[in-house]
Short mmCIF file of C-alpha atoms and ligand atoms in Angstrom, two decimals:
data_model
loop_
_atom_site.label_atom_id
_atom_site.label_comp_id
_atom_site.label_asym_id
_atom_site.label_seq_id
_atom_site.Cartn_x
_atom_site.Cartn_y
_atom_site.Cartn_z
CA UNK A 1 -7.60 -26.37 4.09
CA UNK A 2 -7.53 -24.04 7.11
CA UNK A 3 -4.21 -22.49 8.06
CA UNK A 4 -3.57 -20.74 11.36
CA UNK A 5 -0.96 -18.02 10.85
CA UNK A 6 0.92 -17.06 14.01
CA UNK A 7 3.18 -14.04 14.46
CA UNK A 8 4.52 -14.32 17.99
CA UNK A 9 6.35 -11.38 19.61
CA UNK A 10 7.83 -11.10 23.09
CA UNK A 11 4.68 -9.77 24.76
CA UNK A 12 2.14 -9.96 21.92
CA UNK A 13 0.87 -12.42 19.35
CA UNK A 14 -1.05 -11.79 16.13
CA UNK A 15 -3.07 -14.55 14.49
CA UNK A 16 -5.29 -15.21 11.48
CA UNK A 17 -7.19 -18.32 10.53
CA UNK A 18 -7.35 -18.48 6.73
CA UNK A 19 -9.23 -20.85 4.43
CA UNK A 20 -6.50 -21.42 1.86
CA UNK A 21 -8.93 -22.54 -0.88
CA UNK A 22 -10.93 -19.31 -0.87
CA UNK A 23 -8.17 -17.24 0.82
CA UNK A 24 -10.90 -15.92 3.10
CA UNK A 25 -9.90 -14.81 6.61
CA UNK A 26 -12.19 -16.82 8.92
CA UNK A 27 -11.06 -15.06 12.10
CA UNK A 28 -8.22 -12.85 13.25
CA UNK A 29 -6.95 -10.94 16.22
CA UNK A 30 -4.18 -10.52 18.71
CA UNK A 31 -3.09 -11.15 22.28
CA UNK A 32 -1.44 -8.23 24.00
CA UNK A 33 0.39 -7.69 27.27
CA UNK A 34 1.38 -11.35 27.62
CA UNK A 35 3.26 -11.77 30.92
CA UNK A 36 1.90 -8.43 32.16
CA UNK A 37 -1.88 -8.75 32.52
CA UNK A 38 -3.36 -9.97 29.25
CA UNK A 39 -5.88 -8.92 26.59
CA UNK A 40 -7.34 -10.98 23.76
CA UNK A 41 -8.83 -9.38 20.67
CA UNK A 42 -10.84 -11.80 18.54
CA UNK A 43 -12.83 -11.07 15.41
CA UNK A 44 -14.75 -13.62 13.41
CA UNK A 45 -15.33 -12.69 9.75
CA UNK A 46 -18.37 -10.42 9.42
CA UNK A 47 -18.67 -9.90 13.19
CA UNK A 48 -17.62 -7.18 15.61
CA UNK A 49 -14.35 -7.37 17.52
CA UNK A 50 -14.54 -9.04 20.93
CA UNK A 51 -12.09 -7.88 23.57
CA UNK A 52 -11.43 -10.05 26.63
CA UNK A 53 -9.19 -9.02 29.50
CA UNK A 54 -7.77 -12.19 31.04
CA UNK A 55 -4.59 -13.32 32.73
CA UNK A 56 -1.92 -14.47 30.26
CA UNK A 57 1.13 -15.20 32.39
CA UNK A 58 2.84 -16.93 29.44
CA UNK A 59 2.37 -17.51 25.71
CA UNK A 60 0.83 -20.88 26.53
CA UNK A 61 -2.25 -19.30 28.14
CA UNK A 62 -2.40 -16.75 25.29
CA UNK A 63 -2.40 -19.39 22.54
CA UNK A 64 -4.84 -21.55 24.50
CA UNK A 65 -7.20 -18.54 24.64
CA UNK A 66 -6.89 -18.04 20.89
CA UNK A 67 -7.71 -21.71 20.27
CA UNK A 68 -10.66 -21.53 22.71
CA UNK A 69 -11.97 -18.41 20.95
CA UNK A 70 -11.62 -20.04 17.52
CA UNK A 71 -13.63 -23.07 18.67
CA UNK A 72 -16.09 -21.27 20.97
CA UNK A 73 -19.69 -22.65 20.68
CA UNK A 74 -21.26 -19.28 19.90
CA UNK A 75 -18.67 -17.11 18.16
CA UNK A 76 -16.03 -19.61 17.05
CA UNK A 77 -14.99 -19.74 13.39
CA UNK A 78 -14.59 -23.55 13.53
CA UNK A 79 -16.15 -26.36 15.53
CA UNK A 80 -13.01 -28.08 16.70
CA UNK A 81 -9.24 -27.92 16.47
CA UNK A 82 -9.41 -30.81 13.99
CA UNK A 83 -10.39 -28.17 11.41
CA UNK A 84 -6.93 -26.53 11.67
CA UNK A 85 -4.88 -28.35 9.03
CA UNK A 86 -1.57 -26.52 9.41
CA UNK A 87 0.09 -23.69 11.31
CA UNK A 88 2.36 -21.15 9.59
CA UNK A 89 4.75 -19.35 11.94
CA UNK A 90 6.45 -16.08 11.09
CA UNK A 91 10.11 -16.35 12.12
CA UNK A 92 12.15 -13.16 11.95
CA UNK A 93 15.71 -14.40 11.46
CA UNK A 94 16.78 -17.46 9.52
CA UNK A 95 20.42 -16.34 9.20
CA UNK A 96 22.20 -18.02 6.27
CA UNK A 97 20.58 -21.34 7.15
CA UNK A 98 17.19 -20.73 5.56
CA UNK A 99 16.67 -19.46 2.02
CA UNK A 100 13.05 -20.62 1.94
CA UNK A 101 10.20 -21.67 4.21
CA UNK A 102 10.48 -25.09 5.88
CA UNK A 103 8.46 -27.74 7.67
CA UNK A 104 9.36 -27.45 11.36
CA UNK A 105 11.14 -30.40 12.95
CA UNK A 106 13.65 -30.69 15.79
CA UNK A 107 16.55 -29.81 13.50
CA UNK A 108 14.81 -26.65 12.29
CA UNK A 109 14.09 -25.60 15.87
CA UNK A 110 17.77 -26.05 16.72
CA UNK A 111 18.84 -24.04 13.66
CA UNK A 112 16.42 -21.21 14.53
CA UNK A 113 17.79 -21.22 18.08
CA UNK A 114 21.27 -20.82 16.63
CA UNK A 115 20.09 -17.58 14.96
CA UNK A 116 18.85 -16.17 18.30
CA UNK A 117 21.78 -13.83 18.83
CA UNK A 118 21.11 -12.23 15.40
CA UNK A 119 17.55 -11.31 16.52
CA UNK A 120 17.55 -11.55 20.33
CA UNK A 121 14.19 -9.81 20.74
CA UNK A 122 12.32 -11.73 18.05
CA UNK A 123 13.60 -15.28 17.46
CA UNK A 124 13.20 -16.52 21.05
CA UNK A 125 9.58 -15.28 21.02
CA UNK A 126 8.96 -16.96 17.64
CA UNK A 127 10.33 -20.22 19.09
CA UNK A 128 8.06 -19.99 22.12
CA UNK A 129 5.08 -19.70 19.73
CA UNK A 130 6.25 -22.76 17.80
CA UNK A 131 6.81 -24.87 20.91
CA UNK A 132 3.48 -23.92 22.51
CA UNK A 133 1.55 -24.67 19.28
CA UNK A 134 3.30 -28.05 19.00
CA UNK A 135 2.24 -28.82 22.55
CA UNK A 136 -1.37 -27.65 22.18
CA UNK A 137 -1.91 -29.03 18.66
CA UNK A 138 0.09 -32.26 18.51
CA UNK A 139 0.27 -33.82 15.08
CA UNK A 140 -0.70 -30.63 13.19
CA UNK A 141 1.98 -29.75 10.58
CA UNK A 142 3.90 -26.57 11.46
CA UNK A 143 5.88 -24.46 9.01
CA UNK A 144 8.35 -21.62 9.52
CA UNK A 145 8.30 -18.66 7.13
CA UNK A 146 11.35 -16.41 7.56
CA UNK A 147 11.56 -12.61 7.16
CA UNK A 148 15.11 -12.98 5.89
CA UNK A 149 14.69 -15.91 3.45
CA UNK A 150 13.70 -13.96 0.31
CA UNK A 151 16.89 -11.88 0.56
CA UNK A 152 19.24 -14.87 0.65
CA UNK A 153 19.72 -14.58 -3.14
CA UNK A 154 21.69 -11.33 -2.66
CA UNK A 155 25.23 -11.60 -4.01
CA UNK A 156 28.31 -11.29 -1.75
CA UNK A 157 29.17 -7.89 -3.26
CA UNK A 158 25.98 -6.63 -1.68
CA UNK A 159 25.73 -8.51 1.58
CA UNK A 160 29.34 -8.02 2.73
CA UNK A 161 30.10 -4.91 4.77
CA UNK A 162 33.45 -3.14 4.55
CA UNK A 163 34.57 -4.66 7.86
CA UNK A 164 37.32 -7.16 8.72
CA UNK A 165 36.25 -10.34 6.90
CA UNK A 166 36.79 -12.36 10.07
CA UNK A 167 33.59 -10.82 11.51
CA UNK A 168 31.67 -12.40 8.66
CA UNK A 169 33.59 -15.67 8.95
CA UNK A 170 33.34 -15.94 12.74
CA UNK A 171 30.03 -14.23 13.52
CA UNK A 172 28.20 -14.06 10.16
CA UNK A 173 28.05 -10.26 10.31
CA UNK A 174 26.52 -9.37 6.93
CA UNK A 175 23.39 -7.86 5.37
CA UNK A 176 20.36 -10.14 5.77
CA UNK A 177 17.39 -7.86 5.09
CA UNK A 178 13.88 -8.15 6.54
CA UNK A 179 10.21 -7.85 5.46
CA UNK A 180 11.12 -10.63 3.00
CA UNK A 181 7.62 -12.12 3.02
CA UNK A 182 6.20 -8.76 1.97
CA UNK A 183 8.89 -8.03 -0.64
CA UNK A 184 8.36 -11.48 -2.15
CA UNK A 185 4.54 -11.20 -2.17
CA UNK A 186 4.46 -7.64 -3.51
CA UNK A 187 7.16 -8.08 -6.18
CA UNK A 188 5.44 -11.23 -7.51
CA UNK A 189 2.05 -9.51 -7.50
CA UNK A 190 3.55 -6.49 -9.31
CA UNK A 191 4.80 -8.77 -12.10
CA UNK A 192 1.37 -10.46 -12.39
CA UNK A 193 -0.61 -7.23 -12.11
CA UNK A 194 1.39 -5.45 -14.80
CA UNK A 195 1.71 -8.51 -17.03
CA UNK A 196 5.53 -8.41 -16.94
CA UNK A 197 7.64 -11.38 -18.01
CA UNK A 198 8.63 -13.04 -14.68
CA UNK A 199 11.96 -14.17 -16.19
CA UNK A 200 12.77 -10.72 -17.47
CA UNK A 201 11.57 -8.23 -14.90
CA UNK A 202 13.13 -5.46 -12.81
CA UNK A 203 11.04 -4.37 -9.84
CA UNK A 204 11.76 -2.05 -6.91
CA UNK A 205 9.51 -2.52 -3.87
CA UNK A 206 9.18 0.28 -1.30
CA UNK A 207 7.71 -1.26 1.87
CA UNK A 208 7.03 1.82 3.98
CA UNK A 209 5.41 1.27 7.38
CA UNK A 210 6.57 1.81 10.94
CA UNK A 211 9.54 -0.21 9.82
CA UNK A 212 10.52 0.49 6.21
CA UNK A 213 12.70 -1.24 3.68
CA UNK A 214 13.26 -1.14 -0.07
CA UNK A 215 14.33 -4.04 -2.26
CA UNK A 216 15.59 -4.54 -5.81
CA UNK A 217 14.14 -7.67 -7.42
CA UNK A 218 15.59 -9.02 -10.66
CA UNK A 219 13.62 -11.78 -12.40
CA UNK A 220 11.85 -12.62 -9.12
CA UNK A 221 15.06 -12.77 -7.06
CA UNK A 222 16.15 -10.17 -4.53
CA UNK A 223 19.53 -8.64 -5.41
CA UNK A 224 19.62 -5.86 -2.83
CA UNK A 225 17.70 -4.50 0.14
CA UNK A 226 18.11 -1.62 2.56
CA UNK A 227 17.87 -3.35 5.95
CA UNK A 228 21.02 -5.06 7.13
CA UNK A 229 22.25 -7.31 9.93
CA UNK A 230 19.31 -5.85 11.84
CA UNK A 231 16.25 -3.81 10.79
CA UNK A 232 18.02 -0.57 11.86
CA UNK A 233 19.75 0.05 8.53
CA UNK A 234 18.30 1.85 5.51
CA UNK A 235 15.68 4.58 5.25
CA UNK A 236 14.40 6.74 8.10
CA UNK A 237 11.59 4.85 9.89
CA UNK A 238 8.99 5.51 12.60
CA UNK A 239 11.49 5.50 15.45
CA UNK A 240 14.62 3.99 13.81
CA UNK A 241 17.33 6.25 12.43
CA UNK A 242 18.16 4.26 9.30
CA UNK A 243 21.66 4.97 7.91
CA UNK A 244 23.88 7.37 9.83
CA UNK A 245 27.60 8.04 10.02
CA UNK A 246 28.66 5.34 12.55
CA UNK A 247 31.03 7.85 14.21
CA UNK A 248 27.97 9.75 15.46
CA UNK A 249 27.51 6.95 17.98
CA UNK A 250 30.78 7.73 19.78
CA UNK A 251 30.23 11.48 19.51
CA UNK A 252 26.76 11.35 21.09
CA UNK A 253 27.80 8.72 23.64
CA UNK A 254 30.43 11.13 25.00
CA UNK A 255 28.21 14.21 24.90
CA UNK A 256 25.20 12.50 26.49
CA UNK A 257 27.15 10.09 28.71
CA UNK A 258 25.50 7.02 27.18
CA UNK A 259 26.75 3.45 26.95
CA UNK A 260 26.23 1.21 23.90
CA UNK A 261 22.79 0.09 25.13
CA UNK A 262 21.77 3.72 25.60
CA UNK A 263 22.93 4.63 22.09
CA UNK A 264 21.13 1.64 20.56
CA UNK A 265 17.99 2.68 22.40
CA UNK A 266 18.24 6.17 20.85
CA UNK A 267 18.83 4.77 17.34
CA UNK A 268 16.01 2.20 17.55
CA UNK A 269 13.37 3.95 19.62
CA UNK A 270 13.94 7.72 19.64
CA UNK A 271 15.13 8.56 16.15
CA UNK A 272 13.59 8.47 12.66
CA UNK A 273 10.34 10.38 12.14
CA UNK A 274 9.81 10.53 15.90
CA UNK A 275 13.26 12.00 16.52
CA UNK A 276 13.27 14.43 13.61
CA UNK A 277 9.79 15.78 14.33
CA UNK A 278 10.08 15.60 18.11
CA UNK A 279 6.36 14.95 17.85
CA UNK A 280 5.30 11.48 16.71
CA UNK A 281 6.44 8.36 14.90
CA UNK A 282 3.05 8.09 13.21
CA UNK A 283 3.06 9.48 9.68
CA UNK A 284 -0.53 10.74 9.94
CA UNK A 285 0.41 12.97 12.89
CA UNK A 286 3.33 14.41 10.92
CA UNK A 287 1.16 15.07 7.89
CA UNK A 288 -1.35 16.98 10.01
CA UNK A 289 1.36 18.90 11.85
CA UNK A 290 3.12 19.81 8.58
CA UNK A 291 -0.18 21.13 7.20
CA UNK A 292 -0.43 23.47 10.15
CA UNK A 293 3.08 24.76 9.56
CA UNK A 294 5.21 22.62 11.91
CA UNK A 295 8.71 22.93 10.39
CA UNK A 296 10.19 19.84 12.09
CA UNK A 297 7.33 17.66 10.85
CA UNK A 298 7.79 19.10 7.35
CA UNK A 299 11.53 18.34 7.46
CA UNK A 300 10.92 14.80 8.72
CA UNK A 301 8.68 14.11 5.71
CA UNK A 302 11.24 15.61 3.33
CA UNK A 303 14.10 13.56 4.82
CA UNK A 304 12.01 10.40 4.44
CA UNK A 305 11.02 11.02 0.82
CA UNK A 306 14.46 12.20 -0.33
CA UNK A 307 16.05 9.16 1.33
CA UNK A 308 13.64 6.79 -0.42
CA UNK A 309 14.33 8.46 -3.78
CA UNK A 310 18.10 8.07 -3.30
CA UNK A 311 17.76 4.34 -2.60
CA UNK A 312 15.45 3.91 -5.58
CA UNK A 313 18.06 5.64 -7.78
CA UNK A 314 20.75 3.31 -6.46
CA UNK A 315 18.60 0.28 -7.18
CA UNK A 316 17.92 1.42 -10.74
CA UNK A 317 21.71 1.24 -11.15
CA UNK A 318 21.86 -2.16 -9.40
CA UNK A 319 19.16 -3.53 -11.72
CA UNK A 320 20.56 -1.69 -14.76
CA UNK A 321 17.11 -0.27 -15.39
CA UNK A 322 13.66 -0.73 -13.88
CA UNK A 323 10.24 -1.84 -15.15
CA UNK A 324 8.16 -1.03 -12.09
CA UNK A 325 8.38 0.74 -8.74
CA UNK A 326 5.79 -0.41 -6.20
CA UNK A 327 4.68 1.20 -2.95
CA UNK A 328 3.26 -0.90 -0.13
CA UNK A 329 2.54 -1.07 3.67
CA UNK A 330 0.92 1.59 5.88
CA UNK A 331 2.66 4.67 4.47
CA UNK A 332 3.29 3.26 0.98
CA UNK A 333 -0.37 2.29 0.52
CA UNK A 334 -1.99 5.32 2.16
CA UNK A 335 0.25 8.37 2.04
CA UNK A 336 -0.30 9.96 -1.39
CA UNK A 337 2.05 12.82 -0.42
CA UNK A 338 4.99 10.45 0.07
CA UNK A 339 4.42 8.79 -3.32
CA UNK A 340 4.08 12.17 -4.98
CA UNK A 341 7.26 13.51 -3.43
CA UNK A 342 9.29 10.37 -4.19
CA UNK A 343 8.08 10.20 -7.78
CA UNK A 344 8.88 13.91 -8.05
CA UNK A 345 12.58 12.98 -7.78
CA UNK A 346 12.31 10.36 -10.53
CA UNK A 347 11.48 12.50 -13.55
CA UNK A 348 14.85 11.54 -15.08
CA UNK A 349 13.45 8.02 -15.47
CA UNK A 350 10.67 9.36 -17.67
CA UNK A 351 8.04 8.89 -14.98
CA UNK A 352 5.05 11.17 -14.53
CA UNK A 353 2.45 10.74 -11.82
CA UNK A 354 -1.25 10.30 -12.53
CA UNK A 355 -2.51 12.53 -9.73
CA UNK A 356 -6.06 11.22 -9.78
CA UNK A 357 -4.93 7.59 -9.51
CA UNK A 358 -2.48 8.56 -6.77
CA UNK A 359 -5.38 9.96 -4.75
CA UNK A 360 -7.17 6.59 -4.60
CA UNK A 361 -6.80 4.17 -1.68
CA UNK A 362 -7.21 0.53 -0.81
CA UNK A 363 -6.75 -1.05 -4.22
CA UNK A 364 -4.05 -2.32 -6.56
CA UNK A 365 -3.48 0.56 -8.93
CA UNK A 366 -1.04 2.04 -11.43
CA UNK A 367 -0.29 5.63 -10.40
CA UNK A 368 1.99 6.61 -13.29
CA UNK A 369 0.57 8.06 -16.50
CA UNK A 370 0.20 5.72 -19.52
CA UNK A 371 3.13 7.40 -21.31
CA UNK A 372 5.52 6.89 -18.36
CA UNK A 373 8.61 4.87 -19.25
CA UNK A 374 8.47 3.09 -15.88
CA UNK A 375 5.25 1.94 -14.23
CA UNK A 376 4.67 3.05 -10.66
CA UNK A 377 2.02 1.24 -8.66
CA UNK A 378 0.49 0.61 -5.27
CA UNK A 379 0.02 -3.02 -4.24
CA UNK A 380 -1.38 -3.66 -0.75
CA UNK A 381 0.82 -6.13 1.09
CA UNK A 382 -0.63 -9.14 2.90
CA UNK A 383 2.02 -10.95 4.93
CA UNK A 384 -0.46 -13.33 6.58
CA UNK A 385 -1.80 -14.49 3.23
CA UNK A 386 1.76 -14.91 1.97
CA UNK A 387 2.59 -17.07 5.03
CA UNK A 388 -0.60 -19.07 4.45
CA UNK A 389 0.34 -19.73 0.79
CA UNK A 390 3.89 -20.76 1.73
CA UNK A 391 2.51 -23.08 4.40
CA UNK A 392 0.07 -24.74 2.00
CA UNK A 393 2.81 -25.22 -0.61
CA UNK A 394 4.90 -27.12 1.97
CA UNK A 395 2.05 -29.26 3.32
CA UNK A 396 0.80 -30.37 -0.10
P1 ADP B 1 4.05 -1.80 10.72
O1 ADP B 1 5.48 -1.66 10.28
O2 ADP B 1 3.85 -1.61 12.19
O3 ADP B 1 3.33 -3.01 10.14
P2 ADP B 1 2.23 -0.30 9.01
O4 ADP B 1 2.58 -0.94 7.72
O5 ADP B 1 0.90 -0.58 9.62
O6 ADP B 1 3.35 -0.51 10.10
O7 ADP B 1 2.36 1.29 8.79
C1 ADP B 1 2.17 2.20 9.83
C2 ADP B 1 2.39 3.61 9.27
O8 ADP B 1 1.44 3.85 8.22
C3 ADP B 1 2.21 4.70 10.30
O9 ADP B 1 3.24 5.68 10.19
C4 ADP B 1 0.89 5.32 9.91
O10 ADP B 1 0.80 6.69 10.23
C5 ADP B 1 0.90 5.15 8.40
N1 ADP B 1 -0.45 5.25 7.86
C6 ADP B 1 -1.50 4.42 8.07
N2 ADP B 1 -2.62 4.90 7.48
C7 ADP B 1 -2.28 6.07 6.89
C8 ADP B 1 -2.98 7.06 6.14
N3 ADP B 1 -4.27 6.94 5.87
N4 ADP B 1 -2.28 8.13 5.69
C9 ADP B 1 -0.98 8.28 5.96
N5 ADP B 1 -0.26 7.38 6.66
C10 ADP B 1 -0.88 6.31 7.13
#
């Protein structure tokens, strides 16, 4: 069957049409600047990208353009919308209501709406995507795949913060975790790839991209992850600070005359690698700058790698051991330096790096030496394929 995977943001929308039998991507692309001016990028498998500038006042016009492109006489990947058998929607926050993917009905839409204040930038946009697809493709089954669902197996000792318990009881303030689709996909694939026993496996996944999070997965179930109520918690990211002393917020607010919104803007958009380097949030820029002697870029890389190693150490304790540590996402898959530096902190686990393997890119690979006590590997993530698989499992 053909599954359309939709990842709808506030002013952009990513899509892929996947044949779930062959897992081949038939077409993919994105709509950008929705509500501003509008730009559609469309790429059929084996063909060049097509870019069309066209007015997209709302998500409805954007999704209509995607459907028109997919069914276009000349360059379409399918002949008609009848060939789309299901739509899988990425939904960022499922709160405590969703511990797995679900078929979308009116009750699900209401429950997702109720999670809006936990993810005010993302959930409303996800809902718009769902409602527009329902309108434009009536009768086609729609599924919601949540970023938070995989982490719902975390125990209370992990997800509760040291705050007055009434904030959890009244407002559900707790750790939720994100990137769940990727952590689920990559941890499962690690177990398969290494031939581990799924019922007796301890895996740590380092998803390192613009947003980064680490998770501890015991026998296929998440027991801890670094992101929290929001994606701001955890390791240093592209522009997000990750963990800081919360009192810094008041200190800086007074010094810089900022209100809470101003402080949140600094922590989400001006911190992390961008803030530390005062140069760029993009890891490649930092790597180049560090090579030419830029001290701030060098420090930013060190802060990132040391922070990752400390979380990994904590998760070895949480899991009471570890079988495999896996790197994934833009930095995890491509930045050999980061893997080398992180693994450099883990010698106490009996790990040594296979430098030649660590230099390779674009494939599933073990990067620890054969005599290492713990396997370290790189597994490329594929969130769209994971959403497609979840969708198919629900439709069948
Ligand atoms: P997102 O969270 O937006 O999905 P990605 O997973 O695409 O992010 O990761 C983006 C990050 O990956 C950027 O910091 C980018 O510099 C880094 N990255 C991508 N390719 C490389 C590369 N070849 N070497 C080093 N870093 C890379």
